Amino acid sequence: MAEIHNYTLNFGPQHPAAHGVLRLILEIDGEVIKRADPHIGLLHRGTEKLAESKPYNHSIGYMDRLDYVSMMCNEHAFVMAIEKMLEIEVPQRAQYIRVMFDEITRILNHLMWLGTHGLDVGAMSIFLYAFREREKLIDCYEAVSGSRMHATYYRPGGVYRDLPDKMPQYLESDFRTNKELAQMNKNRQGSLLDFIADFTEEFPKSIQQYDDLLTDNRIWKQRLVNIGIVTAKRAKQLGFTGPMLRGSGVAWDLRKKQPYSVYNQLDFDIPVGVTGDSYDRYLVRMEEMRQSNRIIKQCVAWLKDNPGEVMSDDHKVAPPSRVAMKDDMESLIHHFKLFTEGYCLPKGEVYCAIEHPKGEFGIYLISDGANKPYRVKIRAPGFAHLAAMDEMTKGHMLSDVVTIIGTQDIVFGEIDR
Amino acid sequence: MMMALWQAFVVSTHNLLPWFDGVIATVLIILIKAFALIMPLMLVVAYFTYAERKMIGYMQLRIGPNRVGPRGWLQPIADALKLMTKEIIFPSKANIYLFLLAPVLAIAPAIAVWAVIPFAEGIFVVDLDVSLLYVLAIGSIGVYGIILAGWASNSKYPLLGALRSASLLVSYEIVIGFALVTVVMIAGSVNLNTIVEAQRGGILHWYWLPLLPMMIIFFISALVETNRAPFDVVEGESEIVGGTHVEYSGMTFAIFFLAEYANMILMAVLAVLLFFGGWHSPFMGIPYLEFMFSWVPGIVWLLAKSSFFMFLYLWVRATFPRFRYDQIMRLSWKVFLPITIIWIFVVALMTQLKLGVWFG
Amino acid sequence: MGKKFKKLIKNFSLSELRAGLGITAKELVNKKITVQFPEERTPISPRFRGLHALRRYPNGEERCIACKLCEAVCPANAITIESEMREDGTRRTTQYDIDLFKCIFCGFCEESCPVDAIVETQIFDYAFIDSREGSIINKARLLEVGDKNEDMINKTKLEDAKYK
């Protein structure tokens, strides 16, 4: 009598739906999954070790590249940890700029999630519609920091530079008539804040379009409802945070429970799901995009009314302005010290967490008084989510594995660091 | 006039080659007919792929290929050249004979079935009395190609794709069969020419009106039979990355590709022949318009109506997510089959009561 | 009863599927957002961080004084500098290499330079494809990039100057 074994399938690192380099060993019986075993580490770049050998400011670039679809949120956690240890004041305007860009990053991340989740499940067009909005936001990143993705914009003490007065325009070309060109440049006539304000006016229409295309669609519902159900109790035990936890019914959001930056002065709601399946998480993230839009509107209004400093005055930490540096001896000395040695943090340790679009992103920093950290530990939200993959996929079918990877919003940069 | 020319040609070949008893002439005529069918078909298939890339691109806010040739019109030629010159990689320990037989089994039925399709009054390669049955029978052989490809590839993803396709295609053959039973009940014959003739008389005489659910079910089953979105679980692409086609490269993959698109065009043309009046003008019966458009030959109407169905294929692909494999099976057995069976009884009732212009 | 019937009709007539088809059909006729690359470009801001360049003063003298702040601050250790006294007694570099494979284009070198010598231009479509060594750009080629694009560099740096 022949023995019957389960079929072992290597949902390999090279796979269109593996979201990076995920090696998932699946034991399947026909089409039903009996066991899922994720093998990670294929994107390990030694971020935490490298950070131990560089001054603090140099690691901000590494933080960008952790979760490479939501860049500025990662930087925010790191920069906040340093500021907590140094106990320096960040100007109000810089706080508002940080919150505004955090929410822009949240919309960027959720749009990327929506596009790739839709593409994996089979709806190809939503990928391109989501990227149309992402292009506008990435143009904002570029106008303010010089780089479309890895911005290195936040610094301890504030932000790198103030928001520009002019937005870059589309240039003339043989492919566009003058009327088309004027239409494309219509929302770039003012400053960056005008561009963002125009974006917040147009964005609800786009979310409505994604809604009409997917939310009521019977095929989408059949693929997402009752897939990957996690009860509230189990989600807390597994260490879920962010939309994974809120989709299961637990109303926990660091922006409301442990407010940081200026979130306690802003007016927004947090959506909470009911059953904890993929469809609820989808609805939670769609609603989060609308709430982020609301927050950005309030920030834009405040920033328009309140010009001011965007970097702290403490020149032991923040570089002086170039004009001062070229005139004043003390500023020149600060400039030289900061760009060669950096600043030293007092001895101690700090844990600082923010509400990252994927969950709770935390930085645990131990300093022994030098200009380099002794240890930087990065608490990535995706790590706990991926660890629960086995439990979430047991009993589901092969197509559901793809849905579950998408709903957990896995990005390998932060899991492997 | 074209028919007269063709008849003259046939008679002259028979007279010119009196020895061999006209056998060579007959074979020659068959070969010419086959070429006249296959060459344009392959061209249409190639440009259908181009149309797909452009149309889906437009629906996704981007322009499709536009660099090869003026506005991209030479893209299919570039694709064909690329596929012809690529290396064919044989998986290790795969049975080479079966591996190479599978594409042949996929494309032979896809082309052979075009022999009975009438394009206009009297324009067809052969006129069988059982042409609809022939279409269904030969079309089912295409399943063997996919299953064999999955088995012969000696790899897990193709095997999954092959198993999925085996059960899916067989279930949907049943659904299509039942849907077509209603057409045959109204038309009274299995001959495609007769079915189209029975729909003469204007847009309200066509069969889409009494058989509206059947037409929708036929179209959806056509989507499943040709493995197109939203039912493309066989060639998965985000689950089983290419399914049965994943180990094929170069010319062998090109053959599968051609077979799939030839099947798609076949289903579109069948839908037009069975439900939309074939080559009849939609203005028949409306006095003034009928005269204005009477110069348009039948084949142009056929092509125009089938291009609408081909556009529908692309439109549906760009819009909807994919079903899960067991949900497609559930659809066929629990939703479509009951509807078709109920509709057979409805049509039987309508036939008995001689309701409407289609019956009696 | 009426609500159930309406729901049944909606279900069988595939109402939300038709709404989805309507959205893609509408986008079929809308303006496309494709920017045809080599002929047209997307908008670039003056703060854009692209290929590096070494600048000169208006009288032709090179700005770089080999203070090595850029080498110290580079997070990726991409800059290598050797310096020596020139014949006229000034401090200048003999070797200034940027390893473009290591560079992460963060802009710290530009921020740290006290004399605005090393800057990042708006050029992103360079391709040094003749050899691997071609991507380790040396002082002569950096000066060349600076000389060829001085107008563009000057304009973008002036526009951004009031924020620095």
PDB file of N, CA and C in Angstrom, chain A residues 304-350:
ATOM      1  N   LYS A 304       0.004  77.111   6.405  1.00  0.00           N
ATOM      2  CA  LYS A 304      -0.126  78.334   5.619  1.00  0.00           C
ATOM      3  C   LYS A 304      -0.168  79.549   6.523  1.00  0.00           C
ATOM      4  N   ASP A 305      -0.771  79.379   7.734  1.00  0.00           N
ATOM      5  CA  ASP A 305      -0.931  80.538   8.615  1.00  0.00           C
ATOM      6  C   ASP A 305       0.263  80.786   9.500  1.00  0.00           C
ATOM      7  N   ASN A 306       1.147  79.827   9.650  1.00  0.00           N
ATOM      8  CA  ASN A 306       2.197  79.977  10.662  1.00  0.00           C
ATOM      9  C   ASN A 306       3.577  79.742  10.082  1.00  0.00           C
ATOM     10  N   PRO A 307       4.182  80.778   9.496  1.00  0.00           N
ATOM     11  CA  PRO A 307       5.565  80.595   9.054  1.00  0.00           C
ATOM     12  C   PRO A 307       6.489  80.569  10.267  1.00  0.00           C
ATOM     13  N   GLY A 308       7.703  80.098  10.050  1.00  0.00           N
ATOM     14  CA  GLY A 308       8.619  80.104  11.201  1.00  0.00           C
ATOM     15  C   GLY A 308       9.808  79.216  10.970  1.00  0.00           C
ATOM     16  N   GLU A 309      10.485  78.885  12.078  1.00  0.00           N
ATOM     17  CA  GLU A 309      11.676  78.053  12.038  1.00  0.00           C
ATOM     18  C   GLU A 309      11.307  76.602  11.808  1.00  0.00           C
ATOM     19  N   VAL A 310      12.177  75.888  11.090  1.00  0.00           N
ATOM     20  CA  VAL A 310      11.925  74.445  10.973  1.00  0.00           C
ATOM     21  C   VAL A 310      13.051  73.633  11.566  1.00  0.00           C
ATOM     22  N   MET A 311      14.026  74.267  12.181  1.00  0.00           N
ATOM     23  CA  MET A 311      15.130  73.490  12.749  1.00  0.00           C
ATOM     24  C   MET A 311      15.452  74.075  14.093  1.00  0.00           C
ATOM     25  N   SER A 312      15.850  73.244  15.030  1.00  0.00           N
ATOM     26  CA  SER A 312      16.120  73.725  16.375  1.00  0.00           C
ATOM     27  C   SER A 312      17.318  74.661  16.364  1.00  0.00           C
ATOM     28  N   ASP A 313      17.401  75.530  17.417  1.00  0.00           N
ATOM     29  CA  ASP A 313      18.499  76.487  17.481  1.00  0.00           C
ATOM     30  C   ASP A 313      19.755  75.916  18.088  1.00  0.00           C
ATOM     31  N   ASP A 314      19.624  74.690  18.639  1.00  0.00           N
ATOM     32  CA  ASP A 314      20.742  74.139  19.375  1.00  0.00           C
ATOM     33  C   ASP A 314      21.805  73.667  18.397  1.00  0.00           C
ATOM     34  N   HIS A 315      22.865  74.460  18.214  1.00  0.00           N
ATOM     35  CA  HIS A 315      23.831  74.107  17.189  1.00  0.00           C
ATOM     36  C   HIS A 315      24.780  73.011  17.588  1.00  0.00           C
ATOM     37  N   LYS A 316      24.589  72.456  18.793  1.00  0.00           N
ATOM     38  CA  LYS A 316      25.371  71.263  19.098  1.00  0.00           C
ATOM     39  C   LYS A 316      24.815  70.070  18.356  1.00  0.00           C
ATOM     40  N   VAL A 317      23.539  70.189  17.907  1.00  0.00           N
ATOM     41  CA  VAL A 317      22.875  69.058  17.262  1.00  0.00           C
ATOM     42  C   VAL A 317      22.507  69.366  15.813  1.00  0.00           C
ATOM     43  N   ALA A 318      22.046  70.585  15.583  1.00  0.00           N
ATOM     44  CA  ALA A 318      21.553  70.943  14.251  1.00  0.00           C
ATOM     45  C   ALA A 318      22.544  71.891  13.604  1.00  0.00           C
ATOM     46  N   PRO A 319      22.878  71.691  12.318  1.00  0.00           N
ATOM     47  CA  PRO A 319      23.862  72.565  11.687  1.00  0.00           C
ATOM     48  C   PRO A 319      23.322  73.985  11.528  1.00  0.00           C
ATOM     49  N   PRO A 320      24.186  74.985  11.632  1.00  0.00           N
ATOM     50  CA  PRO A 320      23.736  76.373  11.456  1.00  0.00           C
ATOM     51  C   PRO A 320      23.465  76.665   9.980  1.00  0.00           C
ATOM     52  N   SER A 321      22.811  77.803   9.705  1.00  0.00           N
ATOM     53  CA  SER A 321      22.513  78.152   8.316  1.00  0.00           C
ATOM     54  C   SER A 321      23.817  78.487   7.596  1.00  0.00           C
ATOM     55  N   ARG A 322      23.839  78.325   6.278  1.00  0.00           N
ATOM     56  CA  ARG A 322      25.088  78.481   5.529  1.00  0.00           C
ATOM     57  C   ARG A 322      25.603  79.917   5.590  1.00  0.00           C
ATOM     58  N   VAL A 323      24.688  80.865   5.574  1.00  0.00           N
ATOM     59  CA  VAL A 323      25.127  82.263   5.648  1.00  0.00           C
ATOM     60  C   VAL A 323      25.864  82.499   6.953  1.00  0.00           C
ATOM     61  N   ALA A 324      25.267  82.009   8.070  1.00  0.00           N
ATOM     62  CA  ALA A 324      25.926  82.182   9.374  1.00  0.00           C
ATOM     63  C   ALA A 324      27.256  81.445   9.393  1.00  0.00           C
ATOM     64  N   MET A 325      27.288  80.260   8.774  1.00  0.00           N
ATOM     65  CA  MET A 325      28.502  79.464   8.812  1.00  0.00           C
ATOM     66  C   MET A 325      29.640  80.181   8.095  1.00  0.00           C
ATOM     67  N   LYS A 326      29.317  80.910   7.024  1.00  0.00           N
ATOM     68  CA  LYS A 326      30.389  81.570   6.290  1.00  0.00           C
ATOM     69  C   LYS A 326      30.843  82.856   6.954  1.00  0.00           C
ATOM     70  N   ASP A 327      30.017  83.382   7.894  1.00  0.00           N
ATOM     71  CA  ASP A 327      30.374  84.653   8.531  1.00  0.00           C
ATOM     72  C   ASP A 327      31.020  84.472   9.884  1.00  0.00           C
ATOM     73  N   ASP A 328      30.425  83.597  10.688  1.00  0.00           N
ATOM     74  CA  ASP A 328      30.661  83.588  12.130  1.00  0.00           C
ATOM     75  C   ASP A 328      31.578  82.430  12.503  1.00  0.00           C
ATOM     76  N   MET A 329      32.601  82.680  13.310  1.00  0.00           N
ATOM     77  CA  MET A 329      33.570  81.630  13.629  1.00  0.00           C
ATOM     78  C   MET A 329      32.937  80.500  14.400  1.00  0.00           C
ATOM     79  N   GLU A 330      32.067  80.852  15.377  1.00  0.00           N
ATOM     80  CA  GLU A 330      31.481  79.803  16.207  1.00  0.00           C
ATOM     81  C   GLU A 330      30.601  78.882  15.362  1.00  0.00           C
ATOM     82  N   SER A 331      29.826  79.471  14.412  1.00  0.00           N
ATOM     83  CA  SER A 331      28.987  78.633  13.559  1.00  0.00           C
ATOM     84  C   SER A 331      29.851  77.722  12.712  1.00  0.00           C
ATOM     85  N   LEU A 332      30.997  78.251  12.243  1.00  0.00           N
ATOM     86  CA  LEU A 332      31.871  77.405  11.422  1.00  0.00           C
ATOM     87  C   LEU A 332      32.379  76.221  12.228  1.00  0.00           C
ATOM     88  N   ILE A 333      32.736  76.484  13.506  1.00  0.00           N
ATOM     89  CA  ILE A 333      33.222  75.388  14.333  1.00  0.00           C
ATOM     90  C   ILE A 333      32.122  74.356  14.559  1.00  0.00           C
ATOM     91  N   HIS A 334      30.883  74.845  14.847  1.00  0.00           N
ATOM     92  CA  HIS A 334      29.770  73.897  15.008  1.00  0.00           C
ATOM     93  C   HIS A 334      29.582  73.069  13.745  1.00  0.00           C
ATOM     94  N   HIS A 335      29.638  73.751  12.586  1.00  0.00           N
ATOM     95  CA  HIS A 335      29.451  73.048  11.298  1.00  0.00           C
ATOM     96  C   HIS A 335      30.487  71.938  11.159  1.00  0.00           C
ATOM     97  N   PHE A 336      31.771  72.288  11.415  1.00  0.00           N
ATOM     98  CA  PHE A 336      32.814  71.275  11.274  1.00  0.00           C
ATOM     99  C   PHE A 336      32.640  70.130  12.242  1.00  0.00           C
ATOM    100  N   LYS A 337      32.350  70.460  13.515  1.00  0.00           N
ATOM    101  CA  LYS A 337      32.208  69.381  14.493  1.00  0.00           C
ATOM    102  C   LYS A 337      31.055  68.461  14.121  1.00  0.00           C
ATOM    103  N   LEU A 338      29.931  69.078  13.681  1.00  0.00           N
ATOM    104  CA  LEU A 338      28.766  68.249  13.396  1.00  0.00           C
ATOM    105  C   LEU A 338      28.990  67.344  12.194  1.00  0.00           C
ATOM    106  N   PHE A 339      29.688  67.856  11.154  1.00  0.00           N
ATOM    107  CA  PHE A 339      29.810  67.028   9.973  1.00  0.00           C
ATOM    108  C   PHE A 339      30.995  66.085  10.013  1.00  0.00           C
ATOM    109  N   THR A 340      31.859  66.195  10.993  1.00  0.00           N
ATOM    110  CA  THR A 340      32.899  65.174  11.099  1.00  0.00           C
ATOM    111  C   THR A 340      32.577  64.204  12.210  1.00  0.00           C
ATOM    112  N   GLU A 341      32.447  64.729  13.455  1.00  0.00           N
ATOM    113  CA  GLU A 341      32.245  63.800  14.553  1.00  0.00           C
ATOM    114  C   GLU A 341      30.769  63.551  14.817  1.00  0.00           C
ATOM    115  N   GLY A 342      29.921  64.522  14.613  1.00  0.00           N
ATOM    116  CA  GLY A 342      28.521  64.367  14.987  1.00  0.00           C
ATOM    117  C   GLY A 342      28.341  64.827  16.408  1.00  0.00           C
ATOM    118  N   TYR A 343      27.235  64.443  17.022  1.00  0.00           N
ATOM    119  CA  TYR A 343      26.967  64.828  18.402  1.00  0.00           C
ATOM    120  C   TYR A 343      26.951  63.566  19.255  1.00  0.00           C
ATOM    121  N   CYS A 344      27.209  63.724  20.554  1.00  0.00           N
ATOM    122  CA  CYS A 344      27.212  62.570  21.443  1.00  0.00           C
ATOM    123  C   CYS A 344      25.943  62.545  22.268  1.00  0.00           C
ATOM    124  N   LEU A 345      25.375  61.365  22.398  1.00  0.00           N
ATOM    125  CA  LEU A 345      24.169  61.223  23.203  1.00  0.00           C
ATOM    126  C   LEU A 345      24.594  60.859  24.617  1.00  0.00           C
ATOM    127  N   PRO A 346      23.848  61.311  25.649  1.00  0.00           N
ATOM    128  CA  PRO A 346      24.182  60.898  27.007  1.00  0.00           C
ATOM    129  C   PRO A 346      23.962  59.400  27.171  1.00  0.00           C
ATOM    130  N   LYS A 347      24.584  58.818  28.199  1.00  0.00           N
ATOM    131  CA  LYS A 347      24.414  57.373  28.420  1.00  0.00           C
ATOM    132  C   LYS A 347      22.973  57.094  28.750  1.00  0.00           C
ATOM    133  N   GLY A 348      22.434  55.986  28.234  1.00  0.00           N
ATOM    134  CA  GLY A 348      21.066  55.630  28.575  1.00  0.00           C
ATOM    135  C   GLY A 348      20.434  54.839  27.458  1.00  0.00           C
ATOM    136  N   GLU A 349      19.155  54.557  27.618  1.00  0.00           N
ATOM    137  CA  GLU A 349      18.443  53.824  26.591  1.00  0.00           C
ATOM    138  C   GLU A 349      17.038  54.394  26.456  1.00  0.00           C
ATOM    139  N   VAL A 350      16.469  54.236  25.278  1.00  0.00           N
ATOM    140  CA  VAL A 350      15.127  54.784  25.039  1.00  0.00           C
ATOM    141  C   VAL A 350      14.416  53.899  24.023  1.00  0.00           C
TER     142      VAL A 350
END
